[in-house]
GROMACS .gro file of N, CA and C in nm:
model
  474
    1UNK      N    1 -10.000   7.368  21.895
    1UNK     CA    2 -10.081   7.408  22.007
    1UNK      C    3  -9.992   7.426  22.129
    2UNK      N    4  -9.963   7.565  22.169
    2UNK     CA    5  -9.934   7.588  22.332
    2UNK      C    6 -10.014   7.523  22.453
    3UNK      N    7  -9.948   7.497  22.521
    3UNK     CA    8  -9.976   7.427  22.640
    3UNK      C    9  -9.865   7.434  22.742
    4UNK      N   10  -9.913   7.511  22.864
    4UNK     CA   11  -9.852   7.519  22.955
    4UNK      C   12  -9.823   7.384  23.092
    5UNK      N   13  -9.705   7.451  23.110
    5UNK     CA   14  -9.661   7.303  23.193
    5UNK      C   15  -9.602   7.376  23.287
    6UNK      N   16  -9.644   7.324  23.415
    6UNK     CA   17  -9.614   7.342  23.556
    6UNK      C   18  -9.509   7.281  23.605
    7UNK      N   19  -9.377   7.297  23.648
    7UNK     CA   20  -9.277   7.222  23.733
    7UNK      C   21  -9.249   7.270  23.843
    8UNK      N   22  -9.186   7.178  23.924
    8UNK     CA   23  -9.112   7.244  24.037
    8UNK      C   24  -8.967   7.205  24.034
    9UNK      N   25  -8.867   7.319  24.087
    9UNK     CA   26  -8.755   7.284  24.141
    9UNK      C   27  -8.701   7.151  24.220
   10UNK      N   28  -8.628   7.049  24.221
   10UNK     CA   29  -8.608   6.984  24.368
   10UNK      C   30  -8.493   7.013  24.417
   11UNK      N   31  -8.441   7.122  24.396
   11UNK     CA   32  -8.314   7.153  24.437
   11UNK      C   33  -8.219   7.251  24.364
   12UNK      N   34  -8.076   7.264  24.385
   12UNK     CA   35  -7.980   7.356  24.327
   12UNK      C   36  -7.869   7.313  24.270
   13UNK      N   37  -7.782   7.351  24.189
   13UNK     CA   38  -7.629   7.302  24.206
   13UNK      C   39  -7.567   7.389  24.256
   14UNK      N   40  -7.440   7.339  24.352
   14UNK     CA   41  -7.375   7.378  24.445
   14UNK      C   42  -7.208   7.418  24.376
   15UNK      N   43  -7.126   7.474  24.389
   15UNK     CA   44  -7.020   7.515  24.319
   15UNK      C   45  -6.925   7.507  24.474
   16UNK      N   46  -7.012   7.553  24.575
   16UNK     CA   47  -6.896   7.556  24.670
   16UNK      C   48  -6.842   7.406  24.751
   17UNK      N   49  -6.753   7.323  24.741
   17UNK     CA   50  -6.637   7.241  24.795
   17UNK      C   51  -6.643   7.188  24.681
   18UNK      N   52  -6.642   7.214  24.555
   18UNK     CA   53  -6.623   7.117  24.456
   18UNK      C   54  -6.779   7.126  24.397
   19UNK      N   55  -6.867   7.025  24.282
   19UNK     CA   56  -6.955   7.074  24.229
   19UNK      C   57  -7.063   6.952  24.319
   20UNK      N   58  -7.168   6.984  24.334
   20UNK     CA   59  -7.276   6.877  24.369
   20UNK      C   60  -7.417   6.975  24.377
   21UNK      N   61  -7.514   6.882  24.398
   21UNK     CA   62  -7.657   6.881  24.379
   21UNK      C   63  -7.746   6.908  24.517
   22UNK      N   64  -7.798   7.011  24.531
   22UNK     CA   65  -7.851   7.007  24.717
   22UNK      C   66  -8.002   6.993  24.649
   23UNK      N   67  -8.055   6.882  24.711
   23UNK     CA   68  -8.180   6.879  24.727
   23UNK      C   69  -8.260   6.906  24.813
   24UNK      N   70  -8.389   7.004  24.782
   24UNK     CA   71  -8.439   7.050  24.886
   24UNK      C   72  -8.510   6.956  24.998
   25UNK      N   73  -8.566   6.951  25.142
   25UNK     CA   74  -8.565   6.865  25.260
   25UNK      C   75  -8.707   6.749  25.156
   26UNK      N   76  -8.787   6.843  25.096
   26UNK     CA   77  -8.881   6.783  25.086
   26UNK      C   78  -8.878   6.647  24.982
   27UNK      N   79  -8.757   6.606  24.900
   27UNK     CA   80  -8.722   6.552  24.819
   27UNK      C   81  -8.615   6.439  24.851
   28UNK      N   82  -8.557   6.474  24.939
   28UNK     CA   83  -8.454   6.390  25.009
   28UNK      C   84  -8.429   6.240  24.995
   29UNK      N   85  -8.572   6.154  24.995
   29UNK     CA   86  -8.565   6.059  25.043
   29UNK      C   87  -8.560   6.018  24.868
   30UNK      N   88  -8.589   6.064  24.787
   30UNK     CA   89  -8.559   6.000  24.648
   30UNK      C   90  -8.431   5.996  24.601
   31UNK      N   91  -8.322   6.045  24.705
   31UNK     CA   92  -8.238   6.003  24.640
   31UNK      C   93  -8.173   5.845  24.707
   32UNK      N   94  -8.267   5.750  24.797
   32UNK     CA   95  -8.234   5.641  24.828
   32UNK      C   96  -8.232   5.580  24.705
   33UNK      N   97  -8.051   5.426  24.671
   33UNK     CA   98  -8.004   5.399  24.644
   33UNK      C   99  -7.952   5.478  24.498
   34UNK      N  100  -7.967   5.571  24.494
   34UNK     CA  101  -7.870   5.667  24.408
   34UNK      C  102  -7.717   5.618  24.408
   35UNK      N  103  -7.684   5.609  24.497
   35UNK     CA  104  -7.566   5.571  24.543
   35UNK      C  105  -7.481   5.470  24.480
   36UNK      N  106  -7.594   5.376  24.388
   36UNK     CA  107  -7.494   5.252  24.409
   36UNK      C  108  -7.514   5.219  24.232
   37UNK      N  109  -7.531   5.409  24.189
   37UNK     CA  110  -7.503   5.420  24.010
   37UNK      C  111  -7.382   5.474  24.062
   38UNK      N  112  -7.311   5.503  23.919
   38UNK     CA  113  -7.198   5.569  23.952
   38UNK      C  114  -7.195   5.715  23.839
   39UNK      N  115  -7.295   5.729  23.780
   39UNK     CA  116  -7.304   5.859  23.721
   39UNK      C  117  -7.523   5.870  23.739
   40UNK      N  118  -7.520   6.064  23.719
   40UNK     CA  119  -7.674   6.032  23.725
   40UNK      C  120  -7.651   6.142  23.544
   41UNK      N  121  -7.824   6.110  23.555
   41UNK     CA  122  -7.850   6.258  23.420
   41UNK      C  123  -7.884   6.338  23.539
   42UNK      N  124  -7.856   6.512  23.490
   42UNK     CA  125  -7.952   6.615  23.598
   42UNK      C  126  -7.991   6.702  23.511
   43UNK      N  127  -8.116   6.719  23.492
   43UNK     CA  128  -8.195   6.784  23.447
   43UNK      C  129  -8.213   6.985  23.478
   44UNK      N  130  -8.138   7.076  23.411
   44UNK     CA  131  -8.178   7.167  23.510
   44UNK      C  132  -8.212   7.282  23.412
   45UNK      N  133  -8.238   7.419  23.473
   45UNK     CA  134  -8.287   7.511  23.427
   45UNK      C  135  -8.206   7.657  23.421
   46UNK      N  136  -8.198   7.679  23.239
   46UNK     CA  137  -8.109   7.803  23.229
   46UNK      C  138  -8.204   7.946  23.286
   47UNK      N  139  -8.153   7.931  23.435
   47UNK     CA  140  -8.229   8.077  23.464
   47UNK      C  141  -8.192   8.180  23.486
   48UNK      N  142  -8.115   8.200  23.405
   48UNK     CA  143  -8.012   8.360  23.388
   48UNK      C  144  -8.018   8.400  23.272
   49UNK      N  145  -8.094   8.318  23.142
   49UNK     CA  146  -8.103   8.353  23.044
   49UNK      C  147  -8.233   8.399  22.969
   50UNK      N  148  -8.255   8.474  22.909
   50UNK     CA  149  -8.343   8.494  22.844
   50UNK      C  150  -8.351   8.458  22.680
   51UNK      N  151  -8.485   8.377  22.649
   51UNK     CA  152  -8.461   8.402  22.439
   51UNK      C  153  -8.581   8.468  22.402
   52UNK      N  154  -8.478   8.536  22.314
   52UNK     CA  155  -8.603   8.611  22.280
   52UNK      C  156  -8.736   8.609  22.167
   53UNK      N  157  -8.756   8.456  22.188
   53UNK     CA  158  -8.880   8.393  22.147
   53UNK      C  159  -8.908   8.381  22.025
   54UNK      N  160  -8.805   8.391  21.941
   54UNK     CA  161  -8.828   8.443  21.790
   54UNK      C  162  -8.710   8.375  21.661
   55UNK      N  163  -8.591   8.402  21.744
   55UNK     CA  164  -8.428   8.335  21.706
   55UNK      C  165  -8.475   8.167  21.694
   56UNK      N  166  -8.500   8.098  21.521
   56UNK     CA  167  -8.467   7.968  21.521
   56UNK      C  168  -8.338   7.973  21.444
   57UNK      N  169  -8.307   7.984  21.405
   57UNK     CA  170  -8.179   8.013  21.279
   57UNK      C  171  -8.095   8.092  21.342
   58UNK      N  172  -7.965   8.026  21.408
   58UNK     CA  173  -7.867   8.144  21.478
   58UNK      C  174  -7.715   8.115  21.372
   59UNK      N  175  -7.643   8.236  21.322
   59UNK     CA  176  -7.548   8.235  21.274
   59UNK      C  177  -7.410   8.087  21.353
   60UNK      N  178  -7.312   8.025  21.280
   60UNK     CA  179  -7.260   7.931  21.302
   60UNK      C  180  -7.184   7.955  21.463
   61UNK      N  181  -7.253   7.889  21.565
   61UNK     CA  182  -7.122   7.890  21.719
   61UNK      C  183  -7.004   7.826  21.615
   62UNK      N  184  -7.009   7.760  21.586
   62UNK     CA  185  -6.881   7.644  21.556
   62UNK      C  186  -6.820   7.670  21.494
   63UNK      N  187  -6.682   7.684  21.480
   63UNK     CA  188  -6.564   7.751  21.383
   63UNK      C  189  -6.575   7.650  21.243
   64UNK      N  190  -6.583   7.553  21.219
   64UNK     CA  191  -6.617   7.423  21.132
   64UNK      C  192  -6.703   7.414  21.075
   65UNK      N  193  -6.821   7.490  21.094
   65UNK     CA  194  -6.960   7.515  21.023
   65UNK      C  195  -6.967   7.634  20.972
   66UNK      N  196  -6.973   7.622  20.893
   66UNK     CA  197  -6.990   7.752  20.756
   66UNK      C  198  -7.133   7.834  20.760
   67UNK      N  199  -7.227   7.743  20.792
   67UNK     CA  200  -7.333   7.824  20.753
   67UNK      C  201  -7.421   7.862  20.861
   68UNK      N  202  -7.581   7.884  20.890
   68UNK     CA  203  -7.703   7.904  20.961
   68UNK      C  204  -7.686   7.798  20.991
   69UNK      N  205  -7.776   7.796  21.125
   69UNK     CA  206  -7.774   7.625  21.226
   69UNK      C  207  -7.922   7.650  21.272
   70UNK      N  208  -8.014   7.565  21.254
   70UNK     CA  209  -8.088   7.558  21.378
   70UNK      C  210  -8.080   7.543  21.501
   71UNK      N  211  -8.153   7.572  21.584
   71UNK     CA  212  -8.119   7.617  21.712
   71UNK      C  213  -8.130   7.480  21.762
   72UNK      N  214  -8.202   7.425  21.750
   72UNK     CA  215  -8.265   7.263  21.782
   72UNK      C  216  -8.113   7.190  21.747
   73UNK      N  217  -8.075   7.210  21.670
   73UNK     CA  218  -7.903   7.170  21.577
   73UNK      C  219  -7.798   7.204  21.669
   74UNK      N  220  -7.843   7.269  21.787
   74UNK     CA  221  -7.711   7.336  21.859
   74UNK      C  222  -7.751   7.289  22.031
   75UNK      N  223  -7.621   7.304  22.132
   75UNK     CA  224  -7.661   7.329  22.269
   75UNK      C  225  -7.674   7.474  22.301
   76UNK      N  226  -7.758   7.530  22.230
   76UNK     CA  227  -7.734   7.696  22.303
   76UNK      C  228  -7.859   7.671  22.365
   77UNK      N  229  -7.838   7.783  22.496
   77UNK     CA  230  -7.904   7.786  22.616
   77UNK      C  231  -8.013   7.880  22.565
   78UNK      N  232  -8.020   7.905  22.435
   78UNK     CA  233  -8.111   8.036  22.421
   78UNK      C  234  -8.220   7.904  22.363
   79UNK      N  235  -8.343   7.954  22.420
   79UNK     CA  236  -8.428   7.781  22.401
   79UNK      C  237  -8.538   7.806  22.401
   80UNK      N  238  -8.634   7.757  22.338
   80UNK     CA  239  -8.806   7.768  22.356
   80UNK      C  240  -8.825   7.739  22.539
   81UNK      N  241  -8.766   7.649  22.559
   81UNK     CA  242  -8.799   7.565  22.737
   81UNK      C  243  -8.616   7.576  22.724
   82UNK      N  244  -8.600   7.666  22.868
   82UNK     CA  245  -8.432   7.655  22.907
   82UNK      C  246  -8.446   7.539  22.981
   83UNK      N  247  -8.424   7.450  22.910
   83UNK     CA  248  -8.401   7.313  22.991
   83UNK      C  249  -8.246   7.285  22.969
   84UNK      N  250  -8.175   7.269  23.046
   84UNK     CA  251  -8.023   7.158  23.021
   84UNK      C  252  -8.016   7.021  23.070
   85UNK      N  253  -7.954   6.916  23.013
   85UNK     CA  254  -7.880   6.815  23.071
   85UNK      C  255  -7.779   6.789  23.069
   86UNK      N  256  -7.708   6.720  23.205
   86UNK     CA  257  -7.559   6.727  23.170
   86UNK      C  258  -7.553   6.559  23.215
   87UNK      N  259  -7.513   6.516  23.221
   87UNK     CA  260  -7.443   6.371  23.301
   87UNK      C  261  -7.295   6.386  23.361
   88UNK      N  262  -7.287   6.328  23.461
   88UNK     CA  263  -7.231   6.373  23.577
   88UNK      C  264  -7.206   6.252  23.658
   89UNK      N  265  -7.056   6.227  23.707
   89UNK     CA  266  -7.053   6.111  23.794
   89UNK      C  267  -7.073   6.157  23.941
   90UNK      N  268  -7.125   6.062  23.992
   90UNK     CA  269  -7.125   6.058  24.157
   90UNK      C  270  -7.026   6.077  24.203
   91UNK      N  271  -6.974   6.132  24.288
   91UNK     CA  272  -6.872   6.093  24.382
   91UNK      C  273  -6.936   6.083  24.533
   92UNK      N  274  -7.060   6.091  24.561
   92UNK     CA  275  -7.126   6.010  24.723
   92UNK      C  276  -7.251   6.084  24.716
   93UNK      N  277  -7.296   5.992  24.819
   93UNK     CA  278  -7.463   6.063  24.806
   93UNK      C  279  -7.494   6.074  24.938
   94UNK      N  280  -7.528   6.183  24.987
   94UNK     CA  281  -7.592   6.171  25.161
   94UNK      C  282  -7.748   6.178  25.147
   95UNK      N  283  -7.843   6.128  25.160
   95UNK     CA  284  -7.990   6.134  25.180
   95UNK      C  285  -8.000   6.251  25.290
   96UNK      N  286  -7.984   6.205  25.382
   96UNK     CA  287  -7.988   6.295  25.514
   96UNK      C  288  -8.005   6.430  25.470
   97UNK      N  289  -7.899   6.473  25.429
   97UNK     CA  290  -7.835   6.593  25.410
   97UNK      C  291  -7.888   6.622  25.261
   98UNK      N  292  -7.923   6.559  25.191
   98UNK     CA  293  -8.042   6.594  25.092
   98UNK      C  294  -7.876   6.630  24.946
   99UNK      N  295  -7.771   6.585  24.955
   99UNK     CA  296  -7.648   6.598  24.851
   99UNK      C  297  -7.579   6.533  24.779
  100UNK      N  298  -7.550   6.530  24.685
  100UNK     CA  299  -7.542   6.485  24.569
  100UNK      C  300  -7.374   6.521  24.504
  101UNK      N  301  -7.289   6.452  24.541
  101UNK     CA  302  -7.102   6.501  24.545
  101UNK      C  303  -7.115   6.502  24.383
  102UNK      N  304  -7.095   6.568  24.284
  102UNK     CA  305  -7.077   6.513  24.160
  102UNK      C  306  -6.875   6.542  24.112
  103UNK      N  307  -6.859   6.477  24.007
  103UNK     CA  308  -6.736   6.523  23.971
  103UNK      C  309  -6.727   6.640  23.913
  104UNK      N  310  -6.785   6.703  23.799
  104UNK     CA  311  -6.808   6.810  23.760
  104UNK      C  312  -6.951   6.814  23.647
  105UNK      N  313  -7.030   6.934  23.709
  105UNK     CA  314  -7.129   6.972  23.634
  105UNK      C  315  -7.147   7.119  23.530
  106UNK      N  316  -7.187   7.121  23.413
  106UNK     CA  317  -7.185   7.246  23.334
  106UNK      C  318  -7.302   7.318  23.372
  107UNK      N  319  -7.378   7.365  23.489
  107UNK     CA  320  -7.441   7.399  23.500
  107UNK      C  321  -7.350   7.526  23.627
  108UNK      N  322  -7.376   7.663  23.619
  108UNK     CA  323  -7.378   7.766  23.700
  108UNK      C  324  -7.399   7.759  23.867
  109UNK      N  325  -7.337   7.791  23.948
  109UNK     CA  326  -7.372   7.778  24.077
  109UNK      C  327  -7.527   7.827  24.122
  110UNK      N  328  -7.563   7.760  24.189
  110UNK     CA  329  -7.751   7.825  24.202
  110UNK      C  330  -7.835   7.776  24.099
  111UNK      N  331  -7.758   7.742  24.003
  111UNK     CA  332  -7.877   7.672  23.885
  111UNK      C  333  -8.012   7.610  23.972
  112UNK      N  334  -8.127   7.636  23.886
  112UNK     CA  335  -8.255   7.526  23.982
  112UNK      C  336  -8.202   7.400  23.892
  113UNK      N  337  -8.227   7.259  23.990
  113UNK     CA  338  -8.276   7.166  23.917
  113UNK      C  339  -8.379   7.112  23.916
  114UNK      N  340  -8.393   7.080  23.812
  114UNK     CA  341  -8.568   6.986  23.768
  114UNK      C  342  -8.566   6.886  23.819
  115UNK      N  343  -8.475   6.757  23.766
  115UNK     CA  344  -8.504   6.589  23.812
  115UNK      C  345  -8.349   6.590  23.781
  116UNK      N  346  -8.296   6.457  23.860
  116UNK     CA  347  -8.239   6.367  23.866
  116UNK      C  348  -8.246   6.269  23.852
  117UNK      N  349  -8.176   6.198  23.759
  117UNK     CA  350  -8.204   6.052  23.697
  117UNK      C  351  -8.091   5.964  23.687
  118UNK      N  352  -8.117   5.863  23.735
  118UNK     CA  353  -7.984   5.744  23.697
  118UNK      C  354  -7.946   5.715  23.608
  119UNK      N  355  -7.829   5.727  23.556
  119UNK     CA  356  -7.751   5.679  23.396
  119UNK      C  357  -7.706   5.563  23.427
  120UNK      N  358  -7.768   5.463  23.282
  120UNK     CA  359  -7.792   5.322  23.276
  120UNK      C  360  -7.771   5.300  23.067
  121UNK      N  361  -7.684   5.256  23.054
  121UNK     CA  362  -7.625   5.242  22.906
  121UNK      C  363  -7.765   5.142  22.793
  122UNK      N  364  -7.846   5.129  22.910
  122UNK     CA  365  -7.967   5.056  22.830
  122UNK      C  366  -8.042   5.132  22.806
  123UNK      N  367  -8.033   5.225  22.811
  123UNK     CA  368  -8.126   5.315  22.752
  123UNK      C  369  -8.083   5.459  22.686
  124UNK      N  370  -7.947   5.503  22.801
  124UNK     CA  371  -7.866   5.619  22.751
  124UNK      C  372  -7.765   5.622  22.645
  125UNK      N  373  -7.689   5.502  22.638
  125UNK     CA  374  -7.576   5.495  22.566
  125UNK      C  375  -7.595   5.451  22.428
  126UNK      N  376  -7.566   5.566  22.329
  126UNK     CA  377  -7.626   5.515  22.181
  126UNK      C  378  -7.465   5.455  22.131
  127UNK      N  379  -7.490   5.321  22.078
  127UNK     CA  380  -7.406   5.306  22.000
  127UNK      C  381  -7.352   5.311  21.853
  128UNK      N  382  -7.423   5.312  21.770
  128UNK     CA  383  -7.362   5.348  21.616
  128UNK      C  384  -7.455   5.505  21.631
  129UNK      N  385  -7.356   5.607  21.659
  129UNK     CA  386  -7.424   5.751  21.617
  129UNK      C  387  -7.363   5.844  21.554
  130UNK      N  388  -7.460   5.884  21.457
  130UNK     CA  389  -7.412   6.001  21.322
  130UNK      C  390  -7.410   6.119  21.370
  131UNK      N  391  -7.301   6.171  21.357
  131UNK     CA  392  -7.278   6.292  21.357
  131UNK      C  393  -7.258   6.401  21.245
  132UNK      N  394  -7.230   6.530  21.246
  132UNK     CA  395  -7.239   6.563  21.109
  132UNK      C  396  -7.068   6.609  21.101
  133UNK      N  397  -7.006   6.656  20.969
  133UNK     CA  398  -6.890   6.659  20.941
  133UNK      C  399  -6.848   6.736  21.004
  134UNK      N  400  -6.857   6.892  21.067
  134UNK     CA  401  -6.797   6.954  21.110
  134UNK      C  402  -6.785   6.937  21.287
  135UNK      N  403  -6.845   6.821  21.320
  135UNK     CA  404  -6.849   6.804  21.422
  135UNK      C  405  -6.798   6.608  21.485
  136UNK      N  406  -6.795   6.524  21.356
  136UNK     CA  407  -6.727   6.384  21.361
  136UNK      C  408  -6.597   6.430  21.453
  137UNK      N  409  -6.511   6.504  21.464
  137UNK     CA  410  -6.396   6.459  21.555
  137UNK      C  411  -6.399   6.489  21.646
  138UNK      N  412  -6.507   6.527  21.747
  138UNK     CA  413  -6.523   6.570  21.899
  138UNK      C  414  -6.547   6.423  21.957
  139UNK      N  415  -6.456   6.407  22.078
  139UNK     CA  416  -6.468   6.285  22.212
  139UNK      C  417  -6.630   6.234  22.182
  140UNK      N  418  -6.588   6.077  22.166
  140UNK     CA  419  -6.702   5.995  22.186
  140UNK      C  420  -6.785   5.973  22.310
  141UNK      N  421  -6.705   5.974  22.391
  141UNK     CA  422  -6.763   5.959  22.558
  141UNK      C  423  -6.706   6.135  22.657
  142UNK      N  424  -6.814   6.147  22.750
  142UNK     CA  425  -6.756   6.234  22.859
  142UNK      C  426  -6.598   6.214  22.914
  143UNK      N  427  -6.543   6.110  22.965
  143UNK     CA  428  -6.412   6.086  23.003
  143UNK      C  429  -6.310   6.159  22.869
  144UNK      N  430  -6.298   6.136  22.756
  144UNK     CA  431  -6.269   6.208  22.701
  144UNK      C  432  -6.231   6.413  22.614
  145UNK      N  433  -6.342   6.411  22.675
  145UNK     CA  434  -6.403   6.566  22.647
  145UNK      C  435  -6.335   6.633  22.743
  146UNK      N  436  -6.304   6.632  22.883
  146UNK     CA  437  -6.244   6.680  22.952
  146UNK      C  438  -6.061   6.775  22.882
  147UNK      N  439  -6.027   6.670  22.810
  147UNK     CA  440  -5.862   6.709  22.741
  147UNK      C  441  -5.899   6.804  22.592
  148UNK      N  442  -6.049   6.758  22.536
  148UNK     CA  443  -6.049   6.771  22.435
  148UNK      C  444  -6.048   6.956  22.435
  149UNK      N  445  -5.981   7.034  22.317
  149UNK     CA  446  -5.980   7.194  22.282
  149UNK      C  447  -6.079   7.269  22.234
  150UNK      N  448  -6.190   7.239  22.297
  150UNK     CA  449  -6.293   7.282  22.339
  150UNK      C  450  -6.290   7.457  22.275
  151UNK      N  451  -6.212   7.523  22.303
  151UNK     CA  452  -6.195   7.660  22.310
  151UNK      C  453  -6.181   7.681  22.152
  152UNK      N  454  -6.097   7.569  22.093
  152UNK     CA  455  -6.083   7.606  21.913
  152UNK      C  456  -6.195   7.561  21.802
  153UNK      N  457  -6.318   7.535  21.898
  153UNK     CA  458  -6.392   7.493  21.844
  153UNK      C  459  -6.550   7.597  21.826
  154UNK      N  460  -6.525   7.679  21.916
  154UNK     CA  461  -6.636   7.777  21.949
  154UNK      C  462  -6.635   7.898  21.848
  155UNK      N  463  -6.699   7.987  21.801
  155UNK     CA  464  -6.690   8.122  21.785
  155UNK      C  465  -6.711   8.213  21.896
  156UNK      N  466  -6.769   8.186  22.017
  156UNK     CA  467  -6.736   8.243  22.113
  156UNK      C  468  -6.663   8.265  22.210
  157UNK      N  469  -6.628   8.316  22.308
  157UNK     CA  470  -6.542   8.297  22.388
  157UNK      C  471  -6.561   8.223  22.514
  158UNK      N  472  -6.572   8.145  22.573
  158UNK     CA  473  -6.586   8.063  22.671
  158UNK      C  474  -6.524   8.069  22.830
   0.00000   0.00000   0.00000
């Protein structure tokens, strides 16, 4: 059963002095004690993309996977709901000014965002997790992924 769902924006990601989160005036005050996590989740929206409503079964992104993938099986932005999440450390938070310093986010300059949420290992951080074979040797944590060859792992170009 379809069922439509209403959201709003509370803001953008920012690309210019480095990457962060502008929240719009009306939202501001939720980001009191943000501050005193040191990474958040941000919730945002692929809106440059279109799917074309039909694609569940997309040929292999991954050089390591041989076969058809479900789409649900993959991060492609092509999505029933373009929703993304990324996690993202703080680097400062101004309320005032409605901004959000992050270290780096995979989200597009202008992206909308949906919500912002505090990352807390009691609830986010899985510890014994299965992965499947063509994908067991990718970085366990974000701090890692940064070095990892990312580029020999795609069929696309990045």
């Amino acid at each position: 059963m379809k069922q439509a769902v209403e959201m709003n924006c509370i803001g953008s990601v920012s690309h210019k002095n480095g990457y962060s989160l502008v929240v719009d005036k009306e939202y501001c005050a939720g980001l009191t004690g943000l501050e005193e996590f040191s990474h958040v989740k941000v919730l945002w929206v692929f809106s440059k993309l279109q799917w074309d409503g039909k694609t569940l079964v997309v040929d292999s992104p991954y050089k390591k996977l041989t076969h058809e993938i479900g789409l649900f099986a993959t991060r492609s932005p092509f999505r029933p709901n373009p929703i993304g999440v990324s996690n993202a450390r703080i680097l400062s938070v101004d309320v005032k000014k409605g901004i959000v310093e992050l270290d780096w986010i995979d989200a597009d300059d202008g992206t909308p965002v949906l919500d912002i949420k505090p990352y807390h290992p009691s609830e986010d951080m899985i510890r014994d997790v299965k992965m499947p074979s063509w994908c067991a040797h990718w970085p366990m944590c974000r701090e890692e992924s940064g070095e990892f060859d990312w580029e020999s792992e795609f069929t696309f170009a990045q």
